[in-house]
Short mmCIF file of C-alpha atoms in Angstrom, two decimals:
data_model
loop_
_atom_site.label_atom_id
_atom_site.label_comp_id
_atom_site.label_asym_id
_atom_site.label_seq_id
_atom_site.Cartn_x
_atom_site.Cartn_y
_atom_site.Cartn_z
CA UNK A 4 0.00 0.00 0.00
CA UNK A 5 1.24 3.65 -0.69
CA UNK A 6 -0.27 6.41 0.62
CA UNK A 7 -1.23 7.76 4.29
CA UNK A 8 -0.55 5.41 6.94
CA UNK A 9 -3.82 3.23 8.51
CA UNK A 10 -4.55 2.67 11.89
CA UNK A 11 -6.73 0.15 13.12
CA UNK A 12 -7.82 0.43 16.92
CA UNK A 13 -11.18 1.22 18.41
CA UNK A 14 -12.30 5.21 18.91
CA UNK A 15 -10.39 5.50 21.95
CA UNK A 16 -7.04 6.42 23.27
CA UNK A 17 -5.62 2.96 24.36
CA UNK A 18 -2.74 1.86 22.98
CA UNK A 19 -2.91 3.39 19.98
CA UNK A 20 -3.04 7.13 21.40
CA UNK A 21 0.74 7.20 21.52
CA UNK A 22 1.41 6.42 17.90
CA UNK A 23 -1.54 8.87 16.85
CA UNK A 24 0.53 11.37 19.28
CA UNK A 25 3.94 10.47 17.33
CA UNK A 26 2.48 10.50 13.53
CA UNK A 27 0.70 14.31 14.54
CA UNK A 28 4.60 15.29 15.89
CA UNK A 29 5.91 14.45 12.84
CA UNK A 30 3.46 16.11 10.70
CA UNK A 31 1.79 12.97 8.99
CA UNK A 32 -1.36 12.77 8.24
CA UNK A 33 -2.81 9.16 8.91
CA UNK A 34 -6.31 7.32 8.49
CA UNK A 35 -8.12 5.49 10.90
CA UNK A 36 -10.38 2.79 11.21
CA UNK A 37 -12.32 1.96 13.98
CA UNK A 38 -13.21 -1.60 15.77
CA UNK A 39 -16.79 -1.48 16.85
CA UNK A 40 -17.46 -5.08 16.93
CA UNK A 41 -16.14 -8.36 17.94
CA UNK A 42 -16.33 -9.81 14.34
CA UNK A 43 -14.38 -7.08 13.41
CA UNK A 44 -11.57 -8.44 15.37
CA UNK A 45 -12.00 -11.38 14.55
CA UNK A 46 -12.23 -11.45 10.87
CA UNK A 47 -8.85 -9.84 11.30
CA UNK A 48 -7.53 -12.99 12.89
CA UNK A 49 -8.93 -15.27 10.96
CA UNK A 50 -7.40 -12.71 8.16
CA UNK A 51 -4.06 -13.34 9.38
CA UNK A 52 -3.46 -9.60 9.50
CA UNK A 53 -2.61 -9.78 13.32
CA UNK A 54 0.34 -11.36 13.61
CA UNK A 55 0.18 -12.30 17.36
CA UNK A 56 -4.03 -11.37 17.41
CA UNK A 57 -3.70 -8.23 18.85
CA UNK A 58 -4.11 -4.14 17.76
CA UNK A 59 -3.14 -2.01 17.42
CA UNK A 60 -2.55 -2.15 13.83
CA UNK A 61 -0.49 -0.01 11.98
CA UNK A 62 -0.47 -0.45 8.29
CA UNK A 63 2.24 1.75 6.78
CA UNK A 64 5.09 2.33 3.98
CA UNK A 65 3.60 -1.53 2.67
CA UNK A 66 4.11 -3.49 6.17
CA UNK A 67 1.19 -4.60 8.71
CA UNK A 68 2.65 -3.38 11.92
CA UNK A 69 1.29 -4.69 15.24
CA UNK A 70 3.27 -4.51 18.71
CA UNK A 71 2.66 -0.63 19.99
CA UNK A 72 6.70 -0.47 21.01
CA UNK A 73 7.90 -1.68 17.18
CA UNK A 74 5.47 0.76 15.57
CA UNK A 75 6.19 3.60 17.35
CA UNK A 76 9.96 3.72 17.00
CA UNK A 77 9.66 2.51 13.20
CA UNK A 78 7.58 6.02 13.35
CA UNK A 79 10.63 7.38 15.00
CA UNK A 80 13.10 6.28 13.31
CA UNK A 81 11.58 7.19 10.08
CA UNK A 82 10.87 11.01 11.04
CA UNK A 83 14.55 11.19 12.57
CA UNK A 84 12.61 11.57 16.38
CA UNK A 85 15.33 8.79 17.51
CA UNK A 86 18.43 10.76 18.26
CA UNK A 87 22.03 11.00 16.54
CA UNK A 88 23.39 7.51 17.73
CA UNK A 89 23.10 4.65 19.37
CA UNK A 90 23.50 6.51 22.78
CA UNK A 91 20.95 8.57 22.40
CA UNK A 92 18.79 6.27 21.30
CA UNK A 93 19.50 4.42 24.66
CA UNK A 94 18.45 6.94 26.76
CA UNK A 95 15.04 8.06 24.24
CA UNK A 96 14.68 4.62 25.06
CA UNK A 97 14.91 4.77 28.98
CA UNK A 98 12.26 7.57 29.18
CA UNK A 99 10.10 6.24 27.08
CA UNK A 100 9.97 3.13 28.82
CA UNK A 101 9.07 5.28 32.13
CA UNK A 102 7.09 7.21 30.55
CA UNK A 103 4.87 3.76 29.23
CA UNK A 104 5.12 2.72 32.62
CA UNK A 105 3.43 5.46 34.12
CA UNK A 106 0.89 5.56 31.29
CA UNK A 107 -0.04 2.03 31.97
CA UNK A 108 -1.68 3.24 35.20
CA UNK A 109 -3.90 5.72 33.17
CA UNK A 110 -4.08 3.43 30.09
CA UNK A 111 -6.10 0.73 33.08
CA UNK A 112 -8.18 3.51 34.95
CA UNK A 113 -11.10 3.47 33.62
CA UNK A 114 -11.74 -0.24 33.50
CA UNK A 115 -10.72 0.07 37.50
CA UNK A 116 -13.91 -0.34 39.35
CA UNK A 117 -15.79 2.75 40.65
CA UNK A 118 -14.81 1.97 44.75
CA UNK A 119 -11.24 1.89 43.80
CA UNK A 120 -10.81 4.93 41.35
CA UNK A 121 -9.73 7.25 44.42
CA UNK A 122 -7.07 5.04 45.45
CA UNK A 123 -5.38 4.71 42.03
CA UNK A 124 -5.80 8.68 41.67
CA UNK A 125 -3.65 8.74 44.80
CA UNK A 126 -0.99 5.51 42.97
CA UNK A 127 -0.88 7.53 40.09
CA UNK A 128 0.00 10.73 41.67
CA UNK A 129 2.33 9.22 44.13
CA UNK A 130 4.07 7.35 40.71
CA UNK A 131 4.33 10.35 38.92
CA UNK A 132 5.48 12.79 41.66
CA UNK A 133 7.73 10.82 43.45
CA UNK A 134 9.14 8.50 40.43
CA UNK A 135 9.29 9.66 37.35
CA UNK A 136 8.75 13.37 37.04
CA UNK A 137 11.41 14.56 39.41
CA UNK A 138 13.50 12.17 36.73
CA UNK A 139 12.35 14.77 33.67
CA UNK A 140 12.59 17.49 35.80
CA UNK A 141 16.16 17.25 36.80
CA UNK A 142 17.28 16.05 33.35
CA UNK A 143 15.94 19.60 32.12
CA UNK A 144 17.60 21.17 34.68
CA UNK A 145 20.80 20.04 34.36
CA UNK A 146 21.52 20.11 30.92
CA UNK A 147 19.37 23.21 30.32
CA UNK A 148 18.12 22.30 27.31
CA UNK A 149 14.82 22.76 25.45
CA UNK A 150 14.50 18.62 24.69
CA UNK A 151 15.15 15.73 26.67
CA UNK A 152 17.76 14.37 24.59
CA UNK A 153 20.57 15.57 22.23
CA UNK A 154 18.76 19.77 22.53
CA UNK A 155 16.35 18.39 19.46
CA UNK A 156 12.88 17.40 19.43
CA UNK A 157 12.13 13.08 19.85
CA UNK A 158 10.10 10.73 20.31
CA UNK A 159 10.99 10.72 24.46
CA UNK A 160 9.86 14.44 24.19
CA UNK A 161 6.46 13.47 22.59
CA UNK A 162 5.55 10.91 24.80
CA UNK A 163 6.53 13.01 27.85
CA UNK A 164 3.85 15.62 27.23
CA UNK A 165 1.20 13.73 26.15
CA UNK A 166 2.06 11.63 29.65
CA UNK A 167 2.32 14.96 31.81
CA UNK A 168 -1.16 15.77 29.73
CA UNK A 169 -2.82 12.66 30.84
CA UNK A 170 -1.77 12.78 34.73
CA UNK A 171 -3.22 16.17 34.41
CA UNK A 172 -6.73 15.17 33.54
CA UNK A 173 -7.02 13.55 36.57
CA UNK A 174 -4.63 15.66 38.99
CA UNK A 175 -4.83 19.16 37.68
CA UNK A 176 -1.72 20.47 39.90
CA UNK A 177 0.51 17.50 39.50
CA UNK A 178 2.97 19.83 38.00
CA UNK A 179 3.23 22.64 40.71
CA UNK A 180 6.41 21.40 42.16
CA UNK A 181 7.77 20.79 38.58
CA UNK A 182 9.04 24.60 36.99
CA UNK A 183 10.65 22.78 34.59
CA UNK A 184 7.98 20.61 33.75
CA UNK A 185 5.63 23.45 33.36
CA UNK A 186 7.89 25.01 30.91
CA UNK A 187 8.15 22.05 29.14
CA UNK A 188 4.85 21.60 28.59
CA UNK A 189 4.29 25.48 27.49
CA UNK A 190 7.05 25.07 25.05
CA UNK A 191 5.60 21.60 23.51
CA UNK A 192 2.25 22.35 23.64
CA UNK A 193 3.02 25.40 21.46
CA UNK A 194 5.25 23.63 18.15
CA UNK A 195 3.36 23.56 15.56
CA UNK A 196 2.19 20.24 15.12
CA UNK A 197 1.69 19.69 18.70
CA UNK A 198 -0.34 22.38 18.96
CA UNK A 199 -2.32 21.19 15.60
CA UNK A 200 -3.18 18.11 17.62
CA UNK A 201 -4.11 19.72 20.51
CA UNK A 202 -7.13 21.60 18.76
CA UNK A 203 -10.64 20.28 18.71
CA UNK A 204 -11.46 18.25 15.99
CA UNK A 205 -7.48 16.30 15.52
CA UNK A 206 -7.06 12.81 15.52
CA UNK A 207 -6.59 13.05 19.80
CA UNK A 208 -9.84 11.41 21.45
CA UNK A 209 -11.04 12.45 24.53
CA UNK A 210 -10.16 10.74 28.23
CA UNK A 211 -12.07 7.53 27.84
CA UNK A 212 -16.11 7.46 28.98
CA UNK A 213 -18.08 4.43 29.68
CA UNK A 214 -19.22 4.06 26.10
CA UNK A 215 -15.30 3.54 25.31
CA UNK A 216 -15.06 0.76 28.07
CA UNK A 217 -18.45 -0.90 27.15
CA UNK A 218 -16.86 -0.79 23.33
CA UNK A 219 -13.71 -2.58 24.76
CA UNK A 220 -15.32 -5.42 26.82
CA UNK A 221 -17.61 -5.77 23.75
CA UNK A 222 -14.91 -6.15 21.00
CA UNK A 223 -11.94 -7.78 22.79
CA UNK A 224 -14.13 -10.19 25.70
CA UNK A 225 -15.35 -13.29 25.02
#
C-alpha cells in the first residue's frame, strides 16, 4: 500500500493514542479505522493480518505493523525523532519506557472499578510525583536544554507531554512542584504540530467514557 498510513484500533485512546501522538509530531497525516465489533476483530484474525491477534494495527510504507513499542519507533526512526546515535537512542529509550510505565496506570483507569478509582488517583500521583517526574525534571535542569535528549525534538519528548497531559486530567496540579515541567509543557504544547493536535477536531480522542469501556469489553471479551 502507498499512501497515508492506517490505523486500526477502536475510537479510543488505548494503545494506539501514543502512535496517533507520534504521527501528529511528525506532521503525517494518517487514516483510521475503527473496531466497533467483535467480528471485526475477529475477521482480522482469521485474516491473518494480526500477527500475534492483537491491535493495534499499523499499516504503513507496505508493512502490517502490530506490537505498539515496534510501531512507534519505526515512526521514529523514520521522522529522525530517535536521536544522533546509538547513545541517544539508549536513553530516548529509557524515558520512554518510564514514561509507558506510568501511562499504563492511566491506560487501566477506567476499566478500575468505581470503589477503587480514588485510590489509584492517589498511585498515580504518588508514581508520577515521586518516580518519574522529578526524573524529567532534573534532566531539564541540568543540561538546560529545550528537549530531553541531544537539545532536538524526539520521540521521548512526545511521549513526555502527552504523559504529563494525561496525569493532568485527573490531577490538575501534578505539575506545581515541577518549573521545569511546566515550561516544558508550554514550550511543547506550542510547536506547531503539537499544537495542531491539541485543537478540537485532531485525531486526539477524549479521556475515555463508559461508552469507550463498554466498546472494549464488547470487542476484545469473550
Amino acid at each position: 500500500m502507498s499512501g497515508k498510513p492506517r490505523l486500526t484500533y477502536l475510537n479510543g485512546r488505548g494503545r494506539m493514542e501514543p502512535v496517533r501522538w507520534l504521527l501528529a509530531a511528525a506532521g503525517v497525516e494518517f487514516e483510521e479505522i475503527f473496531l466497533e465489533t467483535r467480528e471485526q476483530y475477529e475477521k482480522l484474525i482469521k485474516d491473518g493480518v494480526l500477527m500475534f491477534q492483537q491491535v493495534p494495527l499499523v499499516e504503513i510504507d507496505g508493512m502490517k505493523m502490530v506490537q505498539t513499542r515496534a510501531i512507534l519507533s519505526y515512526i521514529a526512526g523514520k521522522h529522525n525523532l530517535y536521536g544522533k546515535d546509538l547513545k541517544e537512542r539508549a536513553l530516548i529509550d529509557m524515558y520512554v519506557e518510564g514514561i509507558t510505565d506510568l501511562m499504563q496506570m492511566i491506560l487501566v483507569f477506567p476499566f478500575s472499578p468505581p470503589e477503587a478509582k480514588a485510590k489509584n488517583i492517589d498511585s498515580i500521583k504518588e508514581r508520577a510525583t515521586n518516580r518519574y517526574f522529578p526524573v524529567f525534571e532534573k534532566v531539564l535542569k541540568q543540561h538546560g536544554q529545550d528537549f530531553l535528549v541531544g537539545n532536538k525534538f524526539s520521540w521521548a519528548d512526545v511521549q513526555l507531554i502527552e504523559a504529563i497531559l494525561a496525569v493532568e486530567e485527573k490531577i490538575p496540579a501534578v505539575l506545581s512542584g515541577f518549573p521545569q515541567l511546566q515550561a516544558f509543557k508550554k514550550r511543547m504544547s506550542n510547536m506547531p504540530t503539537i499544537k495542531k493536535f491539541l485543537q478540537p477536531g485532531s485525531p486526539r480522542k477524549p479521556p475515555p467514557d463508559e461508552c469507550y469501556v463498554e466498546t472494549v469489553l464488547k470487542v476484545f471479551k469473550k
